[in-house]
Coordinates of C-alpha atoms in Angstrom, one line a residue:
Chain C
M1 CA 27.4 -160.8 229.4
R2 CA 27.2 -164.5 230.1
P3 CA 29.9 -166.5 228.5
L4 CA 29.3 -168.2 225.1
P5 CA 29.4 -172.0 225.0
G6 CA 32.8 -173.4 224.1
S7 CA 31.3 -175.4 221.3
V8 CA 28.0 -175.7 219.4
G9 CA 27.4 -178.5 217.0
V10 CA 30.7 -179.2 215.2
F11 CA 31.9 -175.6 215.8
R12 CA 34.4 -174.6 218.4
L13 CA 35.1 -171.2 220.0
A14 CA 38.2 -170.0 218.2
G15 CA 39.7 -168.0 221.0
P16 CA 38.9 -165.5 223.7
P17 CA 36.3 -162.9 222.8
L18 CA 37.4 -159.4 221.8
Q19 CA 35.9 -156.5 223.8
V20 CA 35.3 -153.2 222.2
R21 CA 34.1 -150.1 224.0
A22 CA 32.6 -147.0 222.5
S23 CA 35.9 -145.2 222.2
G24 CA 37.3 -148.1 220.1
I25 CA 34.4 -148.9 217.9
F26 CA 35.7 -147.0 214.8
D27 CA 38.9 -149.0 214.9
Y28 CA 36.7 -152.2 214.9
M29 CA 34.2 -151.2 212.2
N30 CA 34.9 -147.8 210.8
G31 CA 31.7 -145.8 209.9
A32 CA 29.5 -148.7 210.8
G33 CA 30.2 -147.7 214.4
E34 CA 28.0 -144.6 214.0
L35 CA 24.9 -146.9 213.8
Y36 CA 25.5 -148.3 217.2
L37 CA 26.6 -145.1 218.8
G38 CA 23.3 -143.7 217.6
Y39 CA 21.7 -146.2 219.9
R40 CA 23.9 -145.5 223.0
F41 CA 26.3 -148.3 222.4
E42 CA 28.4 -149.2 225.5
L43 CA 30.2 -152.5 224.8
L44 CA 30.8 -155.1 222.1
E45 CA 32.0 -158.6 222.6
A46 CA 33.0 -160.4 219.5
A47 CA 33.9 -164.1 219.1
E48 CA 34.5 -166.5 216.3
F49 CA 33.5 -170.1 216.0
E50 CA 35.1 -172.5 213.5
A51 CA 34.9 -176.0 212.2
V52 CA 36.8 -178.0 209.5
G53 CA 35.1 -177.7 206.2
Q54 CA 32.6 -175.2 207.5
P55 CA 32.3 -171.4 207.2
R56 CA 33.4 -169.2 210.0
I57 CA 30.8 -167.9 212.4
L58 CA 31.1 -164.5 213.9
V59 CA 29.2 -163.7 217.1
E60 CA 28.8 -160.0 218.0
R61 CA 26.9 -159.0 221.1
Y62 CA 26.3 -155.3 221.5
L63 CA 25.4 -154.0 224.9
M64 CA 23.2 -151.0 224.1
G65 CA 21.9 -148.2 226.3
S66 CA 18.6 -149.9 227.0
S67 CA 16.2 -152.5 225.6
D68 CA 14.7 -149.7 223.6
D69 CA 18.0 -149.2 221.9
A70 CA 18.5 -152.9 221.2
F71 CA 15.0 -152.8 219.7
G72 CA 16.0 -149.8 217.6
V73 CA 18.9 -151.5 216.0
L74 CA 16.8 -154.5 215.1
S75 CA 14.0 -152.3 213.7
T76 CA 16.3 -150.7 211.1
D77 CA 15.6 -153.8 209.1
W78 CA 12.6 -156.1 209.8
G79 CA 13.6 -158.3 206.8
G80 CA 14.2 -162.0 207.3
E81 CA 12.5 -165.0 208.8
P82 CA 11.1 -164.4 212.4
V83 CA 12.5 -167.2 214.6
D84 CA 11.6 -168.2 218.1
L85 CA 14.7 -168.7 220.3
T86 CA 12.9 -169.5 223.5
G87 CA 11.7 -173.0 222.7
S88 CA 8.1 -172.0 222.6
S89 CA 5.8 -174.0 220.3
R90 CA 4.0 -170.8 219.3
A91 CA 4.9 -168.9 216.1
P92 CA 6.8 -165.7 216.8
G93 CA 4.5 -162.7 217.3
W94 CA 5.0 -159.1 216.4
P95 CA 7.4 -157.4 216.8
P96 CA 9.8 -160.2 216.3
R97 CA 12.7 -160.7 218.7
A98 CA 14.9 -162.5 216.2
L99 CA 15.3 -162.5 212.4
Y100 CA 17.2 -164.9 210.3
G101 CA 18.3 -164.8 206.7
A102 CA 21.1 -166.2 204.5
G103 CA 23.3 -167.2 207.4
L104 CA 22.7 -164.0 209.5
L105 CA 20.7 -164.0 212.8
R106 CA 19.9 -160.7 214.3
L107 CA 18.3 -160.6 217.7
R108 CA 17.5 -158.4 220.7
S109 CA 17.4 -159.6 224.3
G110 CA 17.0 -156.9 227.0
P111 CA 19.7 -154.2 226.2
I112 CA 21.7 -156.6 224.1
F113 CA 21.5 -156.6 220.3
A114 CA 23.4 -159.5 218.7
R115 CA 24.5 -160.5 215.2
V116 CA 25.4 -164.2 214.6
M117 CA 26.7 -164.5 211.1
A118 CA 28.1 -167.4 209.1
D119 CA 30.3 -166.5 206.2
R120 CA 28.1 -168.6 204.0
E121 CA 25.1 -170.7 204.8
T122 CA 25.4 -174.5 205.2
A123 CA 23.0 -176.7 207.1
A124 CA 25.5 -177.1 210.0
A125 CA 26.2 -173.4 210.1
R126 CA 22.5 -172.5 210.2
A127 CA 21.9 -174.9 213.0
A128 CA 24.9 -173.5 214.9
V129 CA 23.8 -169.9 214.3
L130 CA 20.4 -170.6 215.8
D131 CA 21.8 -172.5 218.7
L132 CA 24.1 -169.6 219.5
G133 CA 21.1 -167.3 219.3
R134 CA 19.3 -169.5 221.9
A135 CA 22.4 -169.4 224.1
I136 CA 22.5 -165.6 223.9
V137 CA 18.8 -165.2 224.7
G138 CA 19.0 -167.8 227.4
G139 CA 15.3 -168.2 227.9
G140 CA 14.8 -164.6 228.9
G141 CA 11.5 -162.9 228.5
T142 CA 10.4 -160.6 225.7
D143 CA 10.8 -156.9 226.1
A144 CA 8.1 -154.5 225.2
P145 CA 8.8 -152.2 222.3
P146 CA 9.6 -148.5 223.0
A147 CA 6.6 -146.5 224.0
V148 CA 6.6 -144.4 220.8
I149 CA 6.3 -147.5 218.7
G150 CA 3.5 -149.0 220.7
A151 CA 1.5 -145.7 220.6
L152 CA 1.5 -145.3 216.8
P153 CA -2.0 -145.1 215.5
A154 CA -2.9 -148.2 213.5
T155 CA -4.7 -146.1 210.9
L156 CA -4.8 -142.5 209.8
A157 CA -7.5 -140.8 208.0
R158 CA -8.5 -141.9 204.5
D159 CA -7.6 -145.6 205.0
L160 CA -4.0 -145.1 205.6
A161 CA -2.8 -148.2 207.5
L162 CA 0.4 -148.6 209.5
Q163 CA 3.0 -150.7 207.8
R164 CA 4.5 -152.2 210.9
D165 CA 7.5 -153.7 209.2
R166 CA 8.5 -150.2 208.1
S167 CA 8.5 -148.7 211.6
V168 CA 11.9 -147.8 212.9
F169 CA 12.8 -146.6 216.4
F170 CA 15.8 -144.2 216.4
R171 CA 17.5 -141.3 218.2
S172 CA 20.1 -140.1 215.7
H173 CA 19.6 -138.1 212.6
L174 CA 22.1 -140.4 210.8
I175 CA 19.8 -143.3 211.3
L176 CA 16.8 -141.3 210.2
N177 CA 18.7 -140.4 207.0
S178 CA 19.2 -144.1 206.3
V179 CA 15.5 -144.7 206.6
Y180 CA 14.1 -141.4 205.2
F181 CA 16.5 -138.8 204.1
L182 CA 15.8 -135.3 205.1
S183 CA 19.1 -133.4 205.3
H184 CA 22.7 -134.1 206.1
A185 CA 22.4 -131.5 208.8
N186 CA 20.6 -132.4 212.1
I187 CA 17.6 -130.1 211.4
L188 CA 15.4 -131.9 213.9
A189 CA 17.8 -131.5 216.8
L190 CA 18.0 -135.3 217.3
G191 CA 20.4 -136.9 219.8
T192 CA 20.7 -139.7 222.3
E193 CA 18.1 -138.1 224.6
A194 CA 15.4 -138.2 222.0
A195 CA 13.1 -141.2 221.3
A196 CA 11.6 -141.2 217.9
V197 CA 9.9 -143.4 215.4
A198 CA 9.7 -143.2 211.6
A199 CA 6.7 -145.1 210.2
Q200 CA 5.1 -145.7 206.9
Y201 CA 1.4 -145.7 206.2
R202 CA -0.2 -146.9 203.0
R203 CA -3.7 -147.3 201.5
P204 CA -4.8 -150.8 200.5
A205 CA -4.6 -150.2 196.7
A206 CA -1.5 -151.9 195.3
G207 CA 1.2 -149.4 194.5
S208 CA -0.3 -146.6 196.5
P209 CA 2.4 -144.2 197.7
A210 CA 3.5 -144.2 201.3
V211 CA 2.9 -141.4 203.8
H212 CA 5.9 -141.2 206.1
V213 CA 5.2 -140.2 209.6
I214 CA 7.9 -139.2 212.1
V215 CA 7.2 -138.7 215.8
I216 CA 9.9 -137.5 218.2
H217 CA 9.7 -137.3 222.0
Y218 CA 12.2 -134.8 223.2
P219 CA 13.5 -134.5 226.7
A220 CA 11.9 -131.1 227.1
A221 CA 9.2 -129.0 225.4
E222 CA 11.7 -126.2 224.7
T223 CA 13.8 -128.7 222.7
A224 CA 10.8 -129.7 220.7
A225 CA 9.9 -126.1 220.0
A226 CA 13.5 -125.3 218.9
A227 CA 13.5 -128.4 216.6
R228 CA 10.2 -127.4 215.1
H229 CA 11.6 -124.0 214.2
S230 CA 14.9 -125.4 212.9
F231 CA 13.1 -127.9 210.7
A232 CA 10.6 -125.4 209.4
E233 CA 13.4 -122.9 208.6
A234 CA 15.5 -125.6 206.8
Y235 CA 12.7 -127.5 205.0
L236 CA 9.5 -125.5 204.7
G237 CA 10.4 -121.8 204.9
V238 CA 10.0 -119.7 208.0
G239 CA 6.8 -118.2 206.9
T240 CA 5.1 -121.5 207.3
L241 CA 5.4 -121.3 211.0
A242 CA 4.3 -117.7 211.2
A243 CA 1.0 -118.7 209.6
A244 CA 0.5 -121.6 212.0
G245 CA 1.3 -119.8 215.2
S246 CA 3.5 -121.1 218.0
G247 CA 1.6 -124.3 218.7
G248 CA -0.5 -124.9 215.7
V249 CA -0.3 -127.4 213.0
A250 CA 1.7 -126.2 209.9
A251 CA 1.6 -127.6 206.4
A252 CA 3.5 -126.8 203.3
R253 CA 3.7 -128.2 199.8
V254 CA 7.2 -129.5 198.8
E255 CA 8.6 -131.4 195.8
D256 CA 7.1 -134.8 196.6
G257 CA 3.8 -133.8 198.2
W258 CA 2.5 -132.1 201.3
V259 CA 4.4 -132.0 204.6
G260 CA 2.6 -131.6 208.0
L261 CA 4.2 -130.4 211.2
G262 CA 2.6 -130.6 214.6
I263 CA 3.7 -130.1 218.2
A264 CA 2.4 -130.8 221.7
G265 CA 4.8 -130.2 224.6
E266 CA 7.7 -132.5 224.2
F267 CA 6.3 -134.2 221.1
L268 CA 6.9 -133.3 217.5
A269 CA 5.1 -135.0 214.6
L270 CA 5.8 -134.8 210.9
A271 CA 4.2 -136.3 207.9
F272 CA 5.7 -136.4 204.4
G273 CA 4.3 -137.4 201.1
C274 CA 0.8 -136.5 201.9
G275 CA -1.7 -136.0 199.0
D276 CA -3.0 -132.7 200.1
E277 CA -3.0 -130.1 202.8
S278 CA -5.9 -131.6 204.7
E279 CA -4.2 -135.0 204.8
A280 CA -1.0 -133.5 206.0
R281 CA -2.7 -131.6 208.9
S282 CA -4.9 -134.5 210.0
A283 CA -1.9 -137.0 209.9
V284 CA 0.2 -135.0 212.3
A285 CA -2.8 -134.1 214.5
Q286 CA -3.7 -137.8 214.8
A287 CA -0.1 -138.7 215.5
V288 CA 0.3 -136.1 218.3
A289 CA -3.1 -137.1 219.7
A290 CA -2.0 -140.8 219.9
L291 CA 1.4 -140.1 221.5
A292 CA 1.2 -137.0 223.6
P293 CA -0.6 -137.3 227.0
P294 CA -4.0 -135.5 227.1
E295 CA -2.7 -132.9 229.6
V296 CA 0.1 -132.0 227.1
R297 CA -2.2 -131.8 224.2
R298 CA -4.4 -129.3 226.1
E299 CA -1.4 -126.9 226.7
Chain R
M1 CA 6.9 -124.6 196.3
V2 CA 9.8 -125.7 198.4
S3 CA 12.0 -128.6 197.2
S4 CA 12.6 -131.2 199.8
A5 CA 15.4 -133.7 199.8
G6 CA 16.6 -132.4 196.5
A7 CA 17.2 -129.0 198.1
A8 CA 19.0 -130.7 200.9
V9 CA 21.4 -132.3 198.5
G10 CA 21.8 -129.2 196.5
A11 CA 22.5 -127.3 199.7
S12 CA 25.3 -129.8 200.6
L13 CA 26.9 -129.3 197.2
A14 CA 26.6 -125.5 197.5
G15 CA 28.2 -125.7 200.9
A16 CA 31.2 -127.3 199.2
R17 CA 31.4 -124.3 196.9
A18 CA 30.0 -126.1 193.8
A19 CA 31.0 -124.7 190.5
S20 CA 28.2 -124.1 188.0
A21 CA 27.4 -127.4 186.3
A22 CA 26.7 -125.5 183.2
G23 CA 30.3 -124.2 183.2
R24 CA 31.9 -127.6 183.6
P25 CA 33.9 -128.7 180.6
A26 CA 32.7 -131.9 178.8
R27 CA 34.6 -135.0 179.9
T28 CA 35.0 -138.5 178.6
A29 CA 36.1 -141.6 180.4
R30 CA 36.5 -145.3 179.6
V31 CA 35.7 -148.0 182.1
V32 CA 36.2 -151.7 181.5
L33 CA 34.0 -154.4 183.2
V34 CA 35.2 -158.0 183.1
R35 CA 33.2 -160.8 184.4
D36 CA 33.8 -164.5 184.5
E37 CA 31.3 -167.1 185.9
K38 CA 34.2 -169.3 187.0
S39 CA 35.9 -166.6 189.1
L40 CA 34.0 -167.7 192.2
G41 CA 33.0 -171.2 193.0
D42 CA 29.7 -172.2 194.6
D43 CA 31.5 -172.1 197.9
L44 CA 32.6 -168.5 197.1
A45 CA 36.3 -169.6 196.8
V46 CA 38.2 -167.5 194.3
D47 CA 39.8 -169.2 191.2
T48 CA 43.0 -167.2 191.2
E49 CA 44.0 -168.2 187.6
V50 CA 40.6 -167.0 186.3
L51 CA 40.9 -163.8 188.3
R52 CA 44.4 -163.2 187.0
R53 CA 43.1 -163.4 183.5
M54 CA 40.3 -161.0 184.3
V55 CA 42.5 -158.4 185.9
E56 CA 45.1 -158.6 183.1
Q57 CA 42.4 -158.4 180.4
A58 CA 41.0 -155.3 182.2
V59 CA 44.3 -153.4 182.2
V60 CA 45.1 -154.4 178.6
R61 CA 41.7 -153.3 177.3
L62 CA 41.9 -150.1 179.4
T63 CA 45.3 -149.1 178.2
G64 CA 45.1 -150.3 174.7
E65 CA 48.4 -152.1 175.0
Q66 CA 49.1 -155.6 173.5
T67 CA 50.2 -157.4 176.7
P68 CA 49.6 -157.2 180.4
Q69 CA 53.3 -156.4 180.9
R70 CA 53.1 -153.4 178.5
A71 CA 49.8 -152.4 180.0
W72 CA 51.2 -152.2 183.6
L73 CA 54.4 -150.4 182.4
S74 CA 52.4 -147.8 180.6
L75 CA 50.7 -146.9 183.9
F76 CA 53.9 -146.3 185.9
R77 CA 57.2 -144.4 185.6
P78 CA 60.6 -145.9 186.3
G79 CA 61.3 -145.6 189.9
D80 CA 57.7 -145.3 191.0
V81 CA 56.9 -146.5 194.5
I82 CA 53.5 -148.1 193.9
G83 CA 51.0 -148.2 196.8
L84 CA 48.2 -150.7 196.7
V85 CA 45.0 -149.4 198.5
P86 CA 42.5 -152.2 199.0
T87 CA 39.5 -152.1 201.3
P88 CA 41.1 -153.6 204.5
H89 CA 38.0 -155.0 206.4
L90 CA 34.2 -155.1 206.5
N91 CA 33.6 -156.6 203.1
P92 CA 37.2 -156.2 202.3
T93 CA 38.9 -156.5 198.9
H94 CA 39.6 -160.2 198.3
D95 CA 43.2 -161.1 199.2
E96 CA 43.3 -162.9 195.9
V97 CA 42.8 -159.6 194.0
V98 CA 45.7 -158.0 195.8
D99 CA 47.9 -161.0 195.2
V100 CA 47.0 -161.2 191.5
V101 CA 47.9 -157.5 191.1
R102 CA 51.2 -157.9 192.9
G103 CA 52.0 -161.0 190.9
S104 CA 51.1 -159.3 187.6
L105 CA 53.1 -156.2 188.4
A106 CA 56.1 -158.4 189.3
A107 CA 55.7 -160.3 186.0
A108 CA 55.9 -157.0 184.2
G109 CA 59.3 -156.5 185.8
I110 CA 58.4 -154.1 188.6
A111 CA 60.6 -154.8 191.5
P112 CA 58.8 -156.2 194.6
D113 CA 60.2 -153.6 196.9
A114 CA 58.6 -150.9 194.6
I115 CA 55.2 -152.3 195.5
R116 CA 53.8 -151.8 199.0
M117 CA 50.5 -151.9 200.9
A118 CA 49.4 -148.3 201.4
N119 CA 46.4 -148.6 203.7
G120 CA 46.5 -146.2 206.6
G121 CA 47.0 -142.5 207.4
P122 CA 48.5 -139.7 205.3
A123 CA 52.1 -141.0 205.7
K124 CA 51.2 -144.1 203.7
A125 CA 50.3 -142.0 200.7
E126 CA 53.2 -139.6 201.2
A127 CA 55.6 -142.6 200.9
C128 CA 54.2 -143.5 197.4
T129 CA 54.6 -141.8 194.1
A130 CA 51.8 -143.9 192.5
L131 CA 48.6 -145.5 193.8
I132 CA 46.3 -148.2 192.7
A133 CA 42.9 -147.8 194.4
M134 CA 41.5 -151.3 194.8
P135 CA 38.3 -151.0 196.8
A136 CA 35.5 -153.6 197.1
L137 CA 32.1 -152.6 195.7
K138 CA 29.6 -151.8 198.4
A139 CA 26.9 -149.5 199.5
H140 CA 27.4 -147.5 202.7
W141 CA 24.8 -146.5 205.2
L142 CA 26.3 -143.1 205.8
T143 CA 27.5 -142.0 202.4
G144 CA 25.3 -144.0 200.0
I145 CA 28.2 -145.7 198.3
G146 CA 31.5 -146.6 200.0
T147 CA 33.8 -147.7 197.2
V148 CA 36.1 -145.6 195.1
L149 CA 35.8 -142.1 196.5
K150 CA 35.9 -143.5 200.1
C151 CA 39.0 -145.6 199.3
Y152 CA 41.3 -142.8 200.5
I153 CA 39.3 -141.7 203.5
M154 CA 42.2 -142.5 205.9
Y155 CA 44.5 -140.2 203.9
S156 CA 42.4 -137.3 205.2
G157 CA 43.7 -137.9 208.8
K158 CA 40.1 -137.3 210.0
P159 CA 37.9 -140.0 208.6
R160 CA 35.0 -139.5 210.9
D161 CA 34.5 -136.0 209.5
Y162 CA 33.5 -137.4 206.1
H163 CA 30.7 -139.6 207.4
V164 CA 28.1 -136.9 208.0
E165 CA 27.2 -133.9 205.9
D166 CA 30.8 -133.7 204.7
S167 CA 30.4 -136.9 202.8
A168 CA 29.9 -134.7 199.8
N169 CA 33.5 -133.7 200.3
L170 CA 35.1 -137.1 199.9
G171 CA 36.5 -136.0 196.6
R172 CA 38.5 -133.3 198.4
I173 CA 40.7 -136.0 199.8
W174 CA 41.8 -137.0 196.3
N175 CA 43.1 -133.4 195.8
L176 CA 45.2 -133.3 199.0
P177 CA 48.9 -132.7 198.2
H178 CA 50.0 -136.1 199.3
V179 CA 47.3 -137.8 197.1
K180 CA 46.7 -135.6 194.1
G181 CA 47.7 -137.0 190.8
K182 CA 49.1 -140.3 192.1
T183 CA 46.2 -142.6 191.2
R184 CA 47.2 -144.5 188.0
L185 CA 44.5 -147.1 188.1
V186 CA 41.2 -147.8 189.9
L187 CA 40.4 -151.5 190.1
V188 CA 37.2 -152.4 191.9
D189 CA 36.7 -155.8 193.3
A190 CA 33.1 -156.6 192.2
L191 CA 33.4 -160.3 192.8
R192 CA 30.8 -160.3 195.6
P193 CA 29.4 -156.7 196.1
L194 CA 27.2 -155.5 198.9
C195 CA 24.1 -153.5 197.9
D196 CA 22.7 -152.5 201.3
K197 CA 23.7 -152.1 205.0
G198 CA 27.3 -151.5 204.3
P199 CA 30.0 -151.4 205.5
Q200 CA 28.9 -154.1 207.9
P201 CA 28.4 -157.3 206.0
D202 CA 24.9 -158.6 205.6
P203 CA 24.7 -161.8 203.5
R204 CA 21.2 -161.0 202.4
Y205 CA 22.6 -158.2 200.4
L206 CA 25.8 -159.8 199.1
W207 CA 25.7 -161.5 195.8
P208 CA 28.2 -163.1 193.4
Y209 CA 28.5 -160.6 190.6
R210 CA 31.9 -162.1 189.6
G211 CA 33.3 -158.8 188.2
I212 CA 36.3 -156.6 188.1
I213 CA 35.8 -152.9 187.1
A214 CA 38.8 -150.9 185.9
G215 CA 39.4 -147.3 184.9
I216 CA 41.6 -144.3 185.2
D217 CA 38.8 -141.9 186.0
P218 CA 37.7 -142.6 189.6
V219 CA 34.4 -140.9 189.4
A220 CA 33.4 -142.8 186.2
V221 CA 34.4 -146.1 187.9
E222 CA 32.3 -145.1 190.9
A223 CA 29.4 -144.3 188.7
V224 CA 29.5 -147.7 187.1
G225 CA 29.7 -149.4 190.5
L226 CA 26.8 -147.2 191.7
R227 CA 24.6 -148.3 188.7
I228 CA 25.3 -151.9 189.5
I229 CA 24.3 -151.5 193.2
E230 CA 21.2 -149.5 192.3
A231 CA 20.1 -152.0 189.7
K232 CA 20.6 -154.9 192.2
R233 CA 18.5 -153.1 194.8
T234 CA 15.7 -152.6 192.3
A235 CA 15.8 -156.2 191.3
L236 CA 15.7 -157.4 195.0
N237 CA 12.9 -155.0 195.9
G238 CA 10.8 -155.5 192.8
G239 CA 10.8 -151.8 192.3
P240 CA 12.9 -148.7 193.0
W241 CA 14.8 -148.8 196.2
P242 CA 16.9 -145.6 196.3
L243 CA 20.0 -145.4 198.4
S244 CA 19.4 -143.3 201.6
P245 CA 21.2 -141.0 202.1
P246 CA 21.8 -140.3 198.5
P247 CA 25.4 -140.7 197.3
I248 CA 26.0 -137.0 196.8
C249 CA 29.8 -137.6 196.9
V250 CA 29.7 -138.8 193.3
Q251 CA 28.2 -135.7 191.8
A252 CA 30.3 -133.5 194.0
A253 CA 33.5 -135.3 193.0
D254 CA 32.6 -134.4 189.4
E255 CA 31.2 -130.9 189.7
V256 CA 33.1 -129.6 192.7
Y257 CA 36.4 -131.3 192.7
G258 CA 36.8 -132.0 189.0
L259 CA 38.0 -135.6 189.6
G260 CA 36.2 -137.1 186.6
T261 CA 32.8 -137.6 185.2
S262 CA 29.7 -139.0 186.9
R263 CA 27.5 -138.5 183.8
W264 CA 26.5 -141.8 182.1
D265 CA 26.6 -140.2 178.6
E266 CA 30.2 -139.3 179.1
I267 CA 31.3 -142.8 180.1
T268 CA 32.2 -145.5 177.6
L269 CA 31.7 -148.8 179.3
E270 CA 33.3 -151.9 177.7
R271 CA 31.8 -155.1 179.0
I272 CA 33.7 -158.3 178.6
G273 CA 32.8 -161.9 179.4
W274 CA 29.9 -163.4 181.3
D275 CA 26.8 -161.3 180.8
K276 CA 24.2 -163.1 183.0
D277 CA 22.5 -160.6 185.4
L278 CA 24.7 -157.9 184.2
L279 CA 22.5 -155.2 185.7
L280 CA 23.7 -152.6 183.2
A281 CA 21.5 -151.7 180.3

């Protein structure tokens, strides 16, 4: 990573940065480390800036496995004010590259995810936090979001519209559980080789309940098939799959609505909170159609 | 009809050999919440004199004694080696809370060398005959809540094991031989709690609640802290915002490990002081 500036505004770098590798992340941040490991964390560089009469600023730059992983960390919370760190006069587009709130700036730049946080927000601290963000980004270009995010259908049947600020890219079941809890066990066989998205769809009417759609791209069709079986056994009852056949769409009613389950090659799609069986089936069929290549869907 | 997340939670409790909830004896617990608007300044600096009064008021009300000195002495036996167990980092317990407790114990006549910091592995608990759990109130992205029951996670010797499906078993740590029966007081630093994204600090979800929560029953204290967090999340979100994953450790600590009560109707909560934005009905 490029060196941080020695000073920014009235703030001075308080000492050499601390480097933390994957094996040491729990010593640095206890259970919070699982979040970053879930996105193939490789290296953290942490540095502090200080100024008399001002709050401390902590700069953490996480080198993740890829730009998709850096995107994923940011996507776990789209809250905050989108900010442009490139000096462009245009308003930040979607998805944002950087978000600011209450003294905390979170940003992604290539495979780097960064947190720049002031202990409390002052005018000088805010300015310094944003300047440090600009230094981290360094005028670099914007990375495209992961393929599974970009391929999500904007709408599903019956006016269900994608809530883009509720779309999370993930690989780990721990992260899925923080977004939409299914089980403490890894019933979807998730891991660092999977690429998945958890998204919410809603109807325009205020207060309408969300339909939660999860799509997972596994490294192999066999893995997807095994995950389908494991999920159905744990969540729906094995008989549900027997009725659907090895490649069909399955649906079952659970405590909080209908669940749909669809598969096409390496792609698995699930929909939760559907109003009825038809909605559950069509939601997963549409999700698979949008994400799986045509030749896979024909298999 | 298959139950969904509820079944998943229930399965986790069953996996920990849950006793029948119906067979569980009735319990009662007292918890004291003290708040003072002046405990934190606008710059979030702690007023240690105000804090001292809050802590001492909490232990006096909790024990029913007349003075802080008698209150502290009623909690410990002569010759006790008292371990203080604050949250060490990532939204840590305020240093001032630890200092106030040390000072108040000393003022009660407890020798300074009988008081030690007890953060760390099992050996730290083994060296103590009494413990004061002093966690900071916060949500936790892996366990739902990361406060009282998680306070002793390092005493397990295998903390990572308790971050996944075994988070239901956090209560088990409290029954380990080197921990069991030693906790004389649970004192939660609720001066500036964290209601989301814990343990990593996120200032969007930190707020100056300006409180201290005290009790003997760790599960009851956890239940009060959990209510505060849940109510703050609802207030921020403008509607329900459930913790995900759900904090199954609290119910398990009650029904599986018998550490105390998680049931609101079994908890007597005494609220003292500043009541603005109390978040507790």
